[in-house]
mmCIF file of C-alpha atoms in Angstrom:
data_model
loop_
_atom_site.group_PDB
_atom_site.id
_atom_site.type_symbol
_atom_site.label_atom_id
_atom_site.label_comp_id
_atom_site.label_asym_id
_atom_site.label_seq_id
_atom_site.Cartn_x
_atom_site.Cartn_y
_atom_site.Cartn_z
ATOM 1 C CA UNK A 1 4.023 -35.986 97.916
ATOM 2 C CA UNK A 2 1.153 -33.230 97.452
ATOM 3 C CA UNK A 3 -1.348 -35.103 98.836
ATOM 4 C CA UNK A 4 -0.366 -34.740 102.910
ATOM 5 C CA UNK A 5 -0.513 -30.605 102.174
ATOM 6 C CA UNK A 6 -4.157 -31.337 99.718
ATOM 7 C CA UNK A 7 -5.678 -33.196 103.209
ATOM 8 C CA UNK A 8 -4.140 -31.554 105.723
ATOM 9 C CA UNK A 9 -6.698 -29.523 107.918
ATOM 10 C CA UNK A 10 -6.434 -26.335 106.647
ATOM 11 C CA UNK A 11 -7.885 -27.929 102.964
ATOM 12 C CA UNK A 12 -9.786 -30.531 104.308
ATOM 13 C CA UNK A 13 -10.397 -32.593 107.814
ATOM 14 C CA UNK A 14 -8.572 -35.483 106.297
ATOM 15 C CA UNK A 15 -9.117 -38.437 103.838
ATOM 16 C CA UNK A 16 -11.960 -40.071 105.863
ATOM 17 C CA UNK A 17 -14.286 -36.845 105.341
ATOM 18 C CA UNK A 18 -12.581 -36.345 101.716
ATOM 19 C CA UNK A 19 -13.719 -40.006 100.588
ATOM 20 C CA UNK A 20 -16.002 -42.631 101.556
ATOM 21 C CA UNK A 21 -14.591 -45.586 103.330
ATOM 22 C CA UNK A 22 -15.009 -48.936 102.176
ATOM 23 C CA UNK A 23 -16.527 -51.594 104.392
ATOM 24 C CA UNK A 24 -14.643 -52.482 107.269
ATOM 25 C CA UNK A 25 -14.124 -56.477 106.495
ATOM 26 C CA UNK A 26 -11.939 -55.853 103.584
ATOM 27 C CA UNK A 27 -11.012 -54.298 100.150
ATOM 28 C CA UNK A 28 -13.104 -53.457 97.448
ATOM 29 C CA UNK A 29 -10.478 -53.891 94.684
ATOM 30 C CA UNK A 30 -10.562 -52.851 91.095
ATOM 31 C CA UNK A 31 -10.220 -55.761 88.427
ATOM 32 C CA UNK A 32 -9.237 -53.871 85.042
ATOM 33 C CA UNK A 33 -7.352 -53.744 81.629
ATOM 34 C CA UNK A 34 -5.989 -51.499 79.545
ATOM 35 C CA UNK A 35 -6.531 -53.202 76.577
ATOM 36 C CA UNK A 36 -10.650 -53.832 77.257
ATOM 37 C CA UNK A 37 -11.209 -50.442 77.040
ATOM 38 C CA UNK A 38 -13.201 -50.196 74.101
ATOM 39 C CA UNK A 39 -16.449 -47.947 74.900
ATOM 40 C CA UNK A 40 -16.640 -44.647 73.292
ATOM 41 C CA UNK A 41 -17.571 -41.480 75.069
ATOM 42 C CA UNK A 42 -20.748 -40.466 74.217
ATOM 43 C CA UNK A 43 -22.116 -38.154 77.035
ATOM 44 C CA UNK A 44 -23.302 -35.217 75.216
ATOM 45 C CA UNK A 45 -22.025 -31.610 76.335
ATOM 46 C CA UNK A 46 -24.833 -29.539 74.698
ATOM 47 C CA UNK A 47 -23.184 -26.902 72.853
ATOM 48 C CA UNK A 48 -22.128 -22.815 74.509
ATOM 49 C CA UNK A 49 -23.132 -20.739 71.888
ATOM 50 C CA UNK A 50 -23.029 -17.549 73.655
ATOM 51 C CA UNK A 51 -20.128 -17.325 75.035
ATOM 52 C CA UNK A 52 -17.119 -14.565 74.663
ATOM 53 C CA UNK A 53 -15.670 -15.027 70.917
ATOM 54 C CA UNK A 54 -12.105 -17.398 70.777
ATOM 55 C CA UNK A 55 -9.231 -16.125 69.825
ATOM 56 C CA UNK A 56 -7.185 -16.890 66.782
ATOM 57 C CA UNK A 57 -3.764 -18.303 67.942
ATOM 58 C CA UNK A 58 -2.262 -19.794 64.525
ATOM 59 C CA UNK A 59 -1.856 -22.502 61.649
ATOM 60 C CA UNK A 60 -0.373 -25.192 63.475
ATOM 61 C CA UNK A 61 0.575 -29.300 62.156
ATOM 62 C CA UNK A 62 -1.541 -32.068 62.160
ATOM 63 C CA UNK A 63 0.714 -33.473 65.446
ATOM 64 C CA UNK A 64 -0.981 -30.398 67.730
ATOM 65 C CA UNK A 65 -2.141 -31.903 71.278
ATOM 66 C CA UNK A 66 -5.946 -31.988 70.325
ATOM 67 C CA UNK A 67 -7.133 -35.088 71.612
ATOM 68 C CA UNK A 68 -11.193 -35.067 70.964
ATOM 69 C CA UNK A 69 -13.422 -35.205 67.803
ATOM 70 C CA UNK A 70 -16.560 -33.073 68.268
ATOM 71 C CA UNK A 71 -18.333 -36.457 67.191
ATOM 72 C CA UNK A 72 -17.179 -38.174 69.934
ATOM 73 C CA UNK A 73 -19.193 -36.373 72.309
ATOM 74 C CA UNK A 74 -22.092 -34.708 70.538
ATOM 75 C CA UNK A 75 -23.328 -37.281 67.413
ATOM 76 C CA UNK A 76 -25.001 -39.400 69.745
ATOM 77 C CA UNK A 77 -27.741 -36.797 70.099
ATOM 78 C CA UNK A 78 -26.971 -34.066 68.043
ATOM 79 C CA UNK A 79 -26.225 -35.443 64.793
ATOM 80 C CA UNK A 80 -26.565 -32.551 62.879
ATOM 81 C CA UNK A 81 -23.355 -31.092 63.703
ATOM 82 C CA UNK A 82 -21.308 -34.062 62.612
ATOM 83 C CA UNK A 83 -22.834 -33.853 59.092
ATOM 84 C CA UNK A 84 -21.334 -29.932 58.817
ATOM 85 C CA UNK A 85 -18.609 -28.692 60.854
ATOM 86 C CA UNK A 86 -17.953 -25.245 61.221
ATOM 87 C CA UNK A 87 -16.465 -22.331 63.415
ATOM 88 C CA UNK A 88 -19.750 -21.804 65.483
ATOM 89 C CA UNK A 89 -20.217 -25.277 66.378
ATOM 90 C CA UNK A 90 -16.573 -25.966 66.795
ATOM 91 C CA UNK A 91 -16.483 -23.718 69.290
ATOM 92 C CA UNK A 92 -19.874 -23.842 71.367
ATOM 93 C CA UNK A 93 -18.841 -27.987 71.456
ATOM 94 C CA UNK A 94 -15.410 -27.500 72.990
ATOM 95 C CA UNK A 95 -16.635 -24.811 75.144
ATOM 96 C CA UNK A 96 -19.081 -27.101 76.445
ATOM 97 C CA UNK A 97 -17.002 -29.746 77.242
ATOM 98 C CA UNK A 98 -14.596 -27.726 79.198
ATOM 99 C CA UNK A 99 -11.423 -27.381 76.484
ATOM 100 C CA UNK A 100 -8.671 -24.559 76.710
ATOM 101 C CA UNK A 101 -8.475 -24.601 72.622
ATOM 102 C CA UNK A 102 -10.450 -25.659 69.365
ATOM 103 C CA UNK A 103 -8.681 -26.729 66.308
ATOM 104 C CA UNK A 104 -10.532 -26.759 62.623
ATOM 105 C CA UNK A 105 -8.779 -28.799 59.583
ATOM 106 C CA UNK A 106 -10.183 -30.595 56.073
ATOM 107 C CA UNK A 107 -11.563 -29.571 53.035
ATOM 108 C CA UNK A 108 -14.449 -27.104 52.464
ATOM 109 C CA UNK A 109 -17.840 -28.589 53.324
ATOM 110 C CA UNK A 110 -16.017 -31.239 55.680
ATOM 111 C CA UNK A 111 -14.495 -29.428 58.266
ATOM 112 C CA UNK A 112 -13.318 -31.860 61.443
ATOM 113 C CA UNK A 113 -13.772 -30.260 64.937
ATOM 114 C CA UNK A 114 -11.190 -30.907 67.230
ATOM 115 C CA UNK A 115 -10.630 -30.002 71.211
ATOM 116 C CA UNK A 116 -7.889 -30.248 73.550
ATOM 117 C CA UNK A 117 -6.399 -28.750 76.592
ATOM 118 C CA UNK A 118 -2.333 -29.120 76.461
ATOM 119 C CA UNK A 119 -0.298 -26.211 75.059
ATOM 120 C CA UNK A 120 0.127 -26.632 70.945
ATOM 121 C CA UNK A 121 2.947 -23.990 71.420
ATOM 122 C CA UNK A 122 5.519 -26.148 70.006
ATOM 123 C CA UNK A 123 3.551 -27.186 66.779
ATOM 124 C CA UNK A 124 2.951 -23.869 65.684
ATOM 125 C CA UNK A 125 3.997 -23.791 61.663
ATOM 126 C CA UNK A 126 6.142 -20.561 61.024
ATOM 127 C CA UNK A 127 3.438 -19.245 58.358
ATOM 128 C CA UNK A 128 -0.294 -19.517 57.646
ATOM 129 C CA UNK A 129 -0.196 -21.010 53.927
ATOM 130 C CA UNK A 130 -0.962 -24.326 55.089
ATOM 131 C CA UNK A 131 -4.136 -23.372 56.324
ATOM 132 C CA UNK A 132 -5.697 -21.929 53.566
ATOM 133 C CA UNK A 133 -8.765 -23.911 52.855
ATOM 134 C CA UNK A 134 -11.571 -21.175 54.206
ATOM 135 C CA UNK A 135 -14.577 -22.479 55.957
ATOM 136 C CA UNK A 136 -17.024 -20.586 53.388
ATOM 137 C CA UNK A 137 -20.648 -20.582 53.590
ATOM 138 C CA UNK A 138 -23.026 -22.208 56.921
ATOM 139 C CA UNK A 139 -20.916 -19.758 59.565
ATOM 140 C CA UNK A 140 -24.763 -19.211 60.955
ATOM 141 C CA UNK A 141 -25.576 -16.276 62.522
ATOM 142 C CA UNK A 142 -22.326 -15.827 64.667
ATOM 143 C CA UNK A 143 -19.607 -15.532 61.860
ATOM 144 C CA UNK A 144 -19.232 -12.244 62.315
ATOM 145 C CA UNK A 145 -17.045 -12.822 65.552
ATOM 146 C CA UNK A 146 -14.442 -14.477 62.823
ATOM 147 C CA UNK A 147 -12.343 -14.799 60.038
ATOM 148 C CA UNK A 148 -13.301 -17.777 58.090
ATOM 149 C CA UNK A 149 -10.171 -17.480 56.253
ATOM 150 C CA UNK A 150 -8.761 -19.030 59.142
ATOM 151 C CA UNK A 151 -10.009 -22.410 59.201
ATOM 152 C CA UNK A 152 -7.214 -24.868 58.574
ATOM 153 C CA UNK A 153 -6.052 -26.627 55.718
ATOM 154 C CA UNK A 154 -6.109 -30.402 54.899
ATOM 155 C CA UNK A 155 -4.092 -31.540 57.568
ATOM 156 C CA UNK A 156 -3.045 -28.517 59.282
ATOM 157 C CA UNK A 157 -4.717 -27.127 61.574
ATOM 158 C CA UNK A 158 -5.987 -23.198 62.445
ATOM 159 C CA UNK A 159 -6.097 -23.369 66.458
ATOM 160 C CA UNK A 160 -8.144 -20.914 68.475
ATOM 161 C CA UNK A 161 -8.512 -20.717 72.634
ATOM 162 C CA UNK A 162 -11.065 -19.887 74.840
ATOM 163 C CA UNK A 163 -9.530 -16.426 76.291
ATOM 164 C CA UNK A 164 -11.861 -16.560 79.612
ATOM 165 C CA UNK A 165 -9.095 -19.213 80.746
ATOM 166 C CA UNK A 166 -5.722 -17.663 82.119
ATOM 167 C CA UNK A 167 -2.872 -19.014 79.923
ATOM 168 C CA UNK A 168 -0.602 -18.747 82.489
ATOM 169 C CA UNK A 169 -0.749 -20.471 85.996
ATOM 170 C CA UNK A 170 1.763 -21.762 88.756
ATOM 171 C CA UNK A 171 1.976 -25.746 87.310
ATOM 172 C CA UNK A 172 4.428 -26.546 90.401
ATOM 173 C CA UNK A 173 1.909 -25.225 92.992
ATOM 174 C CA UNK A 174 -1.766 -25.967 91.118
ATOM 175 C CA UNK A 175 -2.114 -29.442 92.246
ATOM 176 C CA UNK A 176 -2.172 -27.935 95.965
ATOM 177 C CA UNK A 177 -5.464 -26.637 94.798
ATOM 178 C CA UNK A 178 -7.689 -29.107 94.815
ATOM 179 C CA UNK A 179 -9.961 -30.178 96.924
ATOM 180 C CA UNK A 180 -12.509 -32.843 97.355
ATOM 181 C CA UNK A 181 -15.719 -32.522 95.682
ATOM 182 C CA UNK A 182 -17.371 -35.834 96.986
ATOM 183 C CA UNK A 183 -18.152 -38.872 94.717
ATOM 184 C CA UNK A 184 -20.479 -38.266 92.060
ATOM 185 C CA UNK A 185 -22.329 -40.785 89.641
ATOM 186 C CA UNK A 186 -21.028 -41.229 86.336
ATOM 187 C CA UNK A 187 -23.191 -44.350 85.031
ATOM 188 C CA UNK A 188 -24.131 -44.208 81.196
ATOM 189 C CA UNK A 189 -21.528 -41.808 80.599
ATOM 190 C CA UNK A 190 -18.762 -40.103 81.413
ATOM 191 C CA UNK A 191 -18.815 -36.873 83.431
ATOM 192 C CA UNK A 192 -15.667 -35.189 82.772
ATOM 193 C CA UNK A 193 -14.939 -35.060 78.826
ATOM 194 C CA UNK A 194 -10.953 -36.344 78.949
ATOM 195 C CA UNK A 195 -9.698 -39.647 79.730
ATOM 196 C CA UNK A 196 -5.917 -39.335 80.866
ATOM 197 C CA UNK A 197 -4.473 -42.875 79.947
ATOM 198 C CA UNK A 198 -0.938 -41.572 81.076
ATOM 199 C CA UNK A 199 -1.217 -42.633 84.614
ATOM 200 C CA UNK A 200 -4.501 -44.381 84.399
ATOM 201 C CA UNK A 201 -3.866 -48.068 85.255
ATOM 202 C CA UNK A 202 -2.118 -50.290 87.603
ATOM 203 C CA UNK A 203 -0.344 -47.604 89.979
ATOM 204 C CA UNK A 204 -2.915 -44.969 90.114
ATOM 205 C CA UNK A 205 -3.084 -42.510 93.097
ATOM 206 C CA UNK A 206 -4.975 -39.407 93.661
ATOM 207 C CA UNK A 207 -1.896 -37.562 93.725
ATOM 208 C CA UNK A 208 -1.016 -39.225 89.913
ATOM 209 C CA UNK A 209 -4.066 -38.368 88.701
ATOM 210 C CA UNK A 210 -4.856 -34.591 90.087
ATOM 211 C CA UNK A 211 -0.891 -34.266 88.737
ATOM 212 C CA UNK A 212 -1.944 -34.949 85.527
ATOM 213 C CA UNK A 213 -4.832 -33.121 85.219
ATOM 214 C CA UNK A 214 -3.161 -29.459 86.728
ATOM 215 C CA UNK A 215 -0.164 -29.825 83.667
ATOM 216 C CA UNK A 216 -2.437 -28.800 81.599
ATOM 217 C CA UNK A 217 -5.086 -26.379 83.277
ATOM 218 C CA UNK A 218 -8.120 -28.917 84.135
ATOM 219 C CA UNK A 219 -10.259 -27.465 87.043
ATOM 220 C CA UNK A 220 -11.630 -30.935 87.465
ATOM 221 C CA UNK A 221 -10.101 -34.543 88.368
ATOM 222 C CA UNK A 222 -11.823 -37.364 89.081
ATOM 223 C CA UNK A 223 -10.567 -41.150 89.734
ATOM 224 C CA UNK A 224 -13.185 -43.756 88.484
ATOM 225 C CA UNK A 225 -13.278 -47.794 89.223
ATOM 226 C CA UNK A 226 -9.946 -47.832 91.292
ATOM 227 C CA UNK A 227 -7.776 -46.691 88.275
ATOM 228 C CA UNK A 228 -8.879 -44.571 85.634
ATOM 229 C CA UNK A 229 -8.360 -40.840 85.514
ATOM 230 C CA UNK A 230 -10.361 -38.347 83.964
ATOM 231 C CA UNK A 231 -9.615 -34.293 83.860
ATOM 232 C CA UNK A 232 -12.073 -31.633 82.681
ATOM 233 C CA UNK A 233 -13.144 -28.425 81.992
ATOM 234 C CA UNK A 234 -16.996 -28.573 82.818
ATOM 235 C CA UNK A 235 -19.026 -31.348 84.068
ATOM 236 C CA UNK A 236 -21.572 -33.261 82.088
ATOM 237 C CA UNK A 237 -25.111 -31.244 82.649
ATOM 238 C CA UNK A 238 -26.619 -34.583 82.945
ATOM 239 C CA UNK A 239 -24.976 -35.838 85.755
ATOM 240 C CA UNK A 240 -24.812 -32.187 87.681
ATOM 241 C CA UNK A 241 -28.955 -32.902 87.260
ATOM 242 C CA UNK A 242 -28.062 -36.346 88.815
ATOM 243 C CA UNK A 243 -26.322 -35.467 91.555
ATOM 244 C CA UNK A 244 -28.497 -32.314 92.826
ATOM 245 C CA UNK A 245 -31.032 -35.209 93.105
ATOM 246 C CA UNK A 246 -29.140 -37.512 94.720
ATOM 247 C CA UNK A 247 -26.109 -35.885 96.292
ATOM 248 C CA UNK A 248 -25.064 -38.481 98.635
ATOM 249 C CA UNK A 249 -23.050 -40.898 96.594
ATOM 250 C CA UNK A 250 -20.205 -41.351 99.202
ATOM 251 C CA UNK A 251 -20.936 -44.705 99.912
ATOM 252 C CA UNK A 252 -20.304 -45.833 96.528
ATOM 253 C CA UNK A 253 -16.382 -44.883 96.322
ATOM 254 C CA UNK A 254 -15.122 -47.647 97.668
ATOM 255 C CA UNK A 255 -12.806 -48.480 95.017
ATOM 256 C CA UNK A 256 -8.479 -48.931 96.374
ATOM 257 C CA UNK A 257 -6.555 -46.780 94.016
ATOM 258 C CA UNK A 258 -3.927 -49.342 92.162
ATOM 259 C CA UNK A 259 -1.456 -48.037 93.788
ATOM 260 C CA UNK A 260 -2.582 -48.385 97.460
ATOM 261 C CA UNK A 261 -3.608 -51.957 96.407
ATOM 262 C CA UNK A 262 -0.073 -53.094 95.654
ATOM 263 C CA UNK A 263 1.016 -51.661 99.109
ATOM 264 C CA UNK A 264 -1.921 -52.434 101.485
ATOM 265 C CA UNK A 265 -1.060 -55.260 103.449
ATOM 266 C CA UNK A 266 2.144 -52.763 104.684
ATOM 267 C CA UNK A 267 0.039 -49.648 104.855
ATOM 268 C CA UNK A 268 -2.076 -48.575 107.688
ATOM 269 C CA UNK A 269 -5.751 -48.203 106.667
ATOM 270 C CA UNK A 270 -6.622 -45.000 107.038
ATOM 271 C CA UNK A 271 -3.068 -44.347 104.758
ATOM 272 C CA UNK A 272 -5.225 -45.845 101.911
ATOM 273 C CA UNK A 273 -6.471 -44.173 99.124
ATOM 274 C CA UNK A 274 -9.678 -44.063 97.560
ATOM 275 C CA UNK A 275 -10.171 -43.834 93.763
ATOM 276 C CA UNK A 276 -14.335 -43.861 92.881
ATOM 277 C CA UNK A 277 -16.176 -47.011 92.119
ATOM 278 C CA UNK A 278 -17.246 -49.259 88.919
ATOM 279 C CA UNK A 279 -19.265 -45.820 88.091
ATOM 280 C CA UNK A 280 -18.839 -43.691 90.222
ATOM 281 C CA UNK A 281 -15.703 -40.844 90.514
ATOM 282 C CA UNK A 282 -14.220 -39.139 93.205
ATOM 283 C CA UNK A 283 -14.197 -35.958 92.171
ATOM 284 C CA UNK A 284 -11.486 -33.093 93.118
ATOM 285 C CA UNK A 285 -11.904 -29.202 91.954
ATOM 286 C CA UNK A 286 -9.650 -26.865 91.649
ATOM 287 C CA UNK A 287 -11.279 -23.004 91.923
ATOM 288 C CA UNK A 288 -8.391 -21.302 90.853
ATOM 289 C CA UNK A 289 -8.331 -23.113 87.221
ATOM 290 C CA UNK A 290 -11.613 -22.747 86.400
ATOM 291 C CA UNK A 291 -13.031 -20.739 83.149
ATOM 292 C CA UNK A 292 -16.428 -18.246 83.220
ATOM 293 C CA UNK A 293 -18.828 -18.448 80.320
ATOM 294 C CA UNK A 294 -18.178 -15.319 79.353
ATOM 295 C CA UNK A 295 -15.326 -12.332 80.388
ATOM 296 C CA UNK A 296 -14.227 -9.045 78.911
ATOM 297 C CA UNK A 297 -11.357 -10.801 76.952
ATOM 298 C CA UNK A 298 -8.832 -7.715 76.640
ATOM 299 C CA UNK A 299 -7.318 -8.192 72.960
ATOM 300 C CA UNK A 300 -3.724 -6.282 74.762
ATOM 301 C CA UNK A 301 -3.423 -9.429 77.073
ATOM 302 C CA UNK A 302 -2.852 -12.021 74.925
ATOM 303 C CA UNK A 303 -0.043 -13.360 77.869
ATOM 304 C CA UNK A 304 -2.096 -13.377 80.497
ATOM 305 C CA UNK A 305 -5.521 -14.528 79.061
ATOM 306 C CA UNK A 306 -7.198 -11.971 78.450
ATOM 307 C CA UNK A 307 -9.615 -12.191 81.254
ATOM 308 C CA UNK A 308 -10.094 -9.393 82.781
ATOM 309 C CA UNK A 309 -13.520 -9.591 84.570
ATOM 310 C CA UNK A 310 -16.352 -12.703 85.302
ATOM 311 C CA UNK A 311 -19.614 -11.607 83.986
ATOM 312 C CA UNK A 312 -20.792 -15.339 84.970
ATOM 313 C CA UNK A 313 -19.402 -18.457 86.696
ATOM 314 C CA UNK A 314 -20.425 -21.900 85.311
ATOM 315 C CA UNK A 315 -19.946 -24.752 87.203
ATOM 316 C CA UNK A 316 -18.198 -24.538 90.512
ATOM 317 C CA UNK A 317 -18.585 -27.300 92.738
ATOM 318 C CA UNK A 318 -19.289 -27.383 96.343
ATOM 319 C CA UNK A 319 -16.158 -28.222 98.071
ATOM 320 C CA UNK A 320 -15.720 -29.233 102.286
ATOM 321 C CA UNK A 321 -13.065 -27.282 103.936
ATOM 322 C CA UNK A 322 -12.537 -27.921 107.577
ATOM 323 C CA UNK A 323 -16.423 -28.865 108.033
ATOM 324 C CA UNK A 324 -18.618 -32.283 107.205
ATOM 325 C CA UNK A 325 -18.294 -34.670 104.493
ATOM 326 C CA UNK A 326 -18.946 -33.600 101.148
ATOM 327 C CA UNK A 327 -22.258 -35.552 101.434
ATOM 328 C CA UNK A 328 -23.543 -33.163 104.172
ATOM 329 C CA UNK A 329 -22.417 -30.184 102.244
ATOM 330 C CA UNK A 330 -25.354 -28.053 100.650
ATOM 331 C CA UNK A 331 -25.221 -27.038 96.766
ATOM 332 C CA UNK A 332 -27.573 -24.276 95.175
ATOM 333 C CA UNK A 333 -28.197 -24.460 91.369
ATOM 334 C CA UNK A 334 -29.392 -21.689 89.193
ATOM 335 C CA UNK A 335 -31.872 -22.700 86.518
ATOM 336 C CA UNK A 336 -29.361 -22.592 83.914
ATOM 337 C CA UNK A 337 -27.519 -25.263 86.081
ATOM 338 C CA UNK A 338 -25.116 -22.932 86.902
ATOM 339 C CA UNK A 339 -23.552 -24.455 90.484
ATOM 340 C CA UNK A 340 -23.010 -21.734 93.294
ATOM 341 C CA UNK A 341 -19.558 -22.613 94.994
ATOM 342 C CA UNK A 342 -19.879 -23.321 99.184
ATOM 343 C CA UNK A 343 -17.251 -23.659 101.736
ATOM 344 C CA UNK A 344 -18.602 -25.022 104.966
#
C-alpha cells in the first residue's frame, strides 16, 4: 500500500499533520448514495486563451475517453460559448479546467466541446474521412494556430492535447508523488473539474482515490464528504480566491474515508483515514504531473510532450514536507492567481 511511503517522514510528518483530526469522542461518518447524486457541476473555469497552441493528434470514434461537455462547466456564466462552439473556445475551456486533450464533433454551426484526461490511443480511426465536417467561419482571432479542416465529423471526433503536459510518465511510481495540500473549501461548487465514480463510494481510501487520479496524469486529488473522489488539472479560481482568504480549513475534514469506516472498531485511531467533509476536500498534489500555461512545445517531440521549457507555472499548491500542518504553511499568489509552490 502507497500510502505508508506517501506519509512517511521524508514526504510528510505523518497523517495527523497531513489531515485534520476529527473530534476525539467519536466518528464523523459519511451518510451517502450513489444513486442521489444528481447535481451538475457548474463551477465555472474561465476560459485560457493564451496559452501554447494544441496539437492535432487524430480522427478518433465517438467511444474516445472524453468525459466533460464544455457546457457543463462554463454555461452557467458564460453562456455565449454554449450557443457556438468552436476550436478557440474548445480549447481555452479544457485548458482551464485542467484536461490533457480536447475533442470537437457535430455538424457545422453546432460544434460540441468535449474534455478528458485518459489516453484515446486505442480509439484512434485508421483514416481522417470521418471527420470531415470543417468548423468554418467564428474561429475568432486565434484560428490561425489551426486547421479547421480538422474539426470532427458527426459522431467522430478530431482530438487535440495540450503539449505543455508530458505524455509519458512513470504510472507505477506517480502515486508516490503526492503530497498533502491541506483541506480546502469546495461549497457551491466543485473545485477540481472530474468526478472519478470508479472508486468513489463505499470503500474509498486516499490511496484508491490518488490511484485513480495518477492513471491518467491528474496533478490534483482530492477526497470530499468521506467518499467521493475528484482528480484535476487546475483548481477552480474561485475557490484558490477562497482559500488565500481563509486558509485554515483543517478543522473541517473530519470526514472517515468508507473504507476506514468499515474497519474502525479493529483499527487503531491514528491508522484512520481522513477523506474531506460534507464540502470540504482534502486535497493531495502531485508537482511532477503538473502542466505550465504556456511551453516551447517542440513539434520533433511528439513522444515525450513536447515540453521543452516553462515560460510560466499556474497553479502549484503549497505542500508541508517534514514541517507544520498545511494550515500553518504560507502561500504567495501572483495577481493573475498564479500560486507560488512552498516547502516548509
Amino acid at each position: 500500500m502507497f500510502l505508508k511511503a506517501l506519509l512517511a517522514p521524508a514526504a510528510l510528518v505523518g497523517l495527523a499533520s497531513a489531515v485534520a483530526l476529527p473530534p476525539s469522542n467519536g466518528l464523523d461518518l459519511s451518510t451517502h448514495s450513489l444513486n442521489k447524486r444528481t447535481a451538475t457541476m457548474w463551477t465555472w473555469f474561465p476560459p485560457i486563451v493564451h496559452a501554447t497552441p494544441w496539437k492535432y493528434v487524430g480522427c478518433f470514434s465517438g467511444d474516445a475517453p472524453l468525459t466533460y461537455h464544455v457546457a457543463d462547466f462554463c454555461s452557467c456564466h458564460n453562456n455565449a460559448n454554449s450557443k457556438h462552439m468552436n476550436m478557440e473556445k474548445c480549447f481555452a475551456s479544457c485548458k482551464a479546467a485542467g484536461f490533457r486533450y480536447a475533442g470537437l464533433k457535430g455538424p457545422n454551426g453546432a460544434k460540441k466541446c468535449w474534455c478528458g484526461s485518459a489516453d484515446p490511443a486505442e480509439y484512434k480511426l485508421p483514416s481522417a474521412g470521418t471527420c470531415n465536417v470543417a468548423c468554418g467561419d467564428g474561429e475568432g482571432n486565434l484560428a490561425s494556430k489551426y486547421d479547421i479542416k480538422q474539426c470532427g465529423g458527426q459522431t467522430s471526433y478530431s482530438i487535440w492535447r495540450d503539449p505543455c503536459y508530458k505524455r509519458k510518465f512513470d504510472i507505477d511510481n506517480a502515486p508516490l508523488g503526492y503530497e498533502s495540500a491541506g483541506c480546502w473549501s469546495g461549497h457551491g461548487g466543485w473545485l477540481l473539474a472530474h468526478f472519478e465514480k470508479s472508486v468513489s463510494g463505499d470503500n474509498l481510501s486516499i490511496d484508491s482515490c490518488i490511484e485513480a487520479c495518477s492513471a491518467n496524469g491528474y496533478p490534483y486529488a482530492g477526497m470530499r464528504g468521506g467518499w467521493e473522489c475528484f482528480c484535476g488539472g487546475r483548481l477552480s479560481p474561485h475557490f484558490v480566491d477562497v482559500h488565500q482568504k481563509n486558509p485554515n480549513h483543517n478543522t473541517m475534514c473530519t470526514k472517515v474515508c468508507t473504507s476506514t469506516w468499515k474497519v474502525y472498531a479493529t483499527t487503531p485511531k491514528e491508522e484512520w483515514q481522513y477523506c474531506g467533509g460534507d464540502v470540504y476536500y482534502s486535497l493531495y498534489f502531485n508537482r511532477n504531473l503538473a502542466a505550465a500555461t504556456t511551453c516551447n512545445a517542440d513539434d520533433d517531440d511528439d513522444d515525450e510532450g513536447g515540453t521543452k521549457t516553462v515560460s510560466k507555472v499556474v497553479q502549484t499548491v503549497t505542500v508541508t514536507k517534514g514541517g507544520p500542518p498545511p494550515k500553518e504553511a504560507t502561500q504567495s499568489f501572483d495577481s493573475d492567481k498564479t500560486t507560488r509552490t512552498t516547502i516548509t
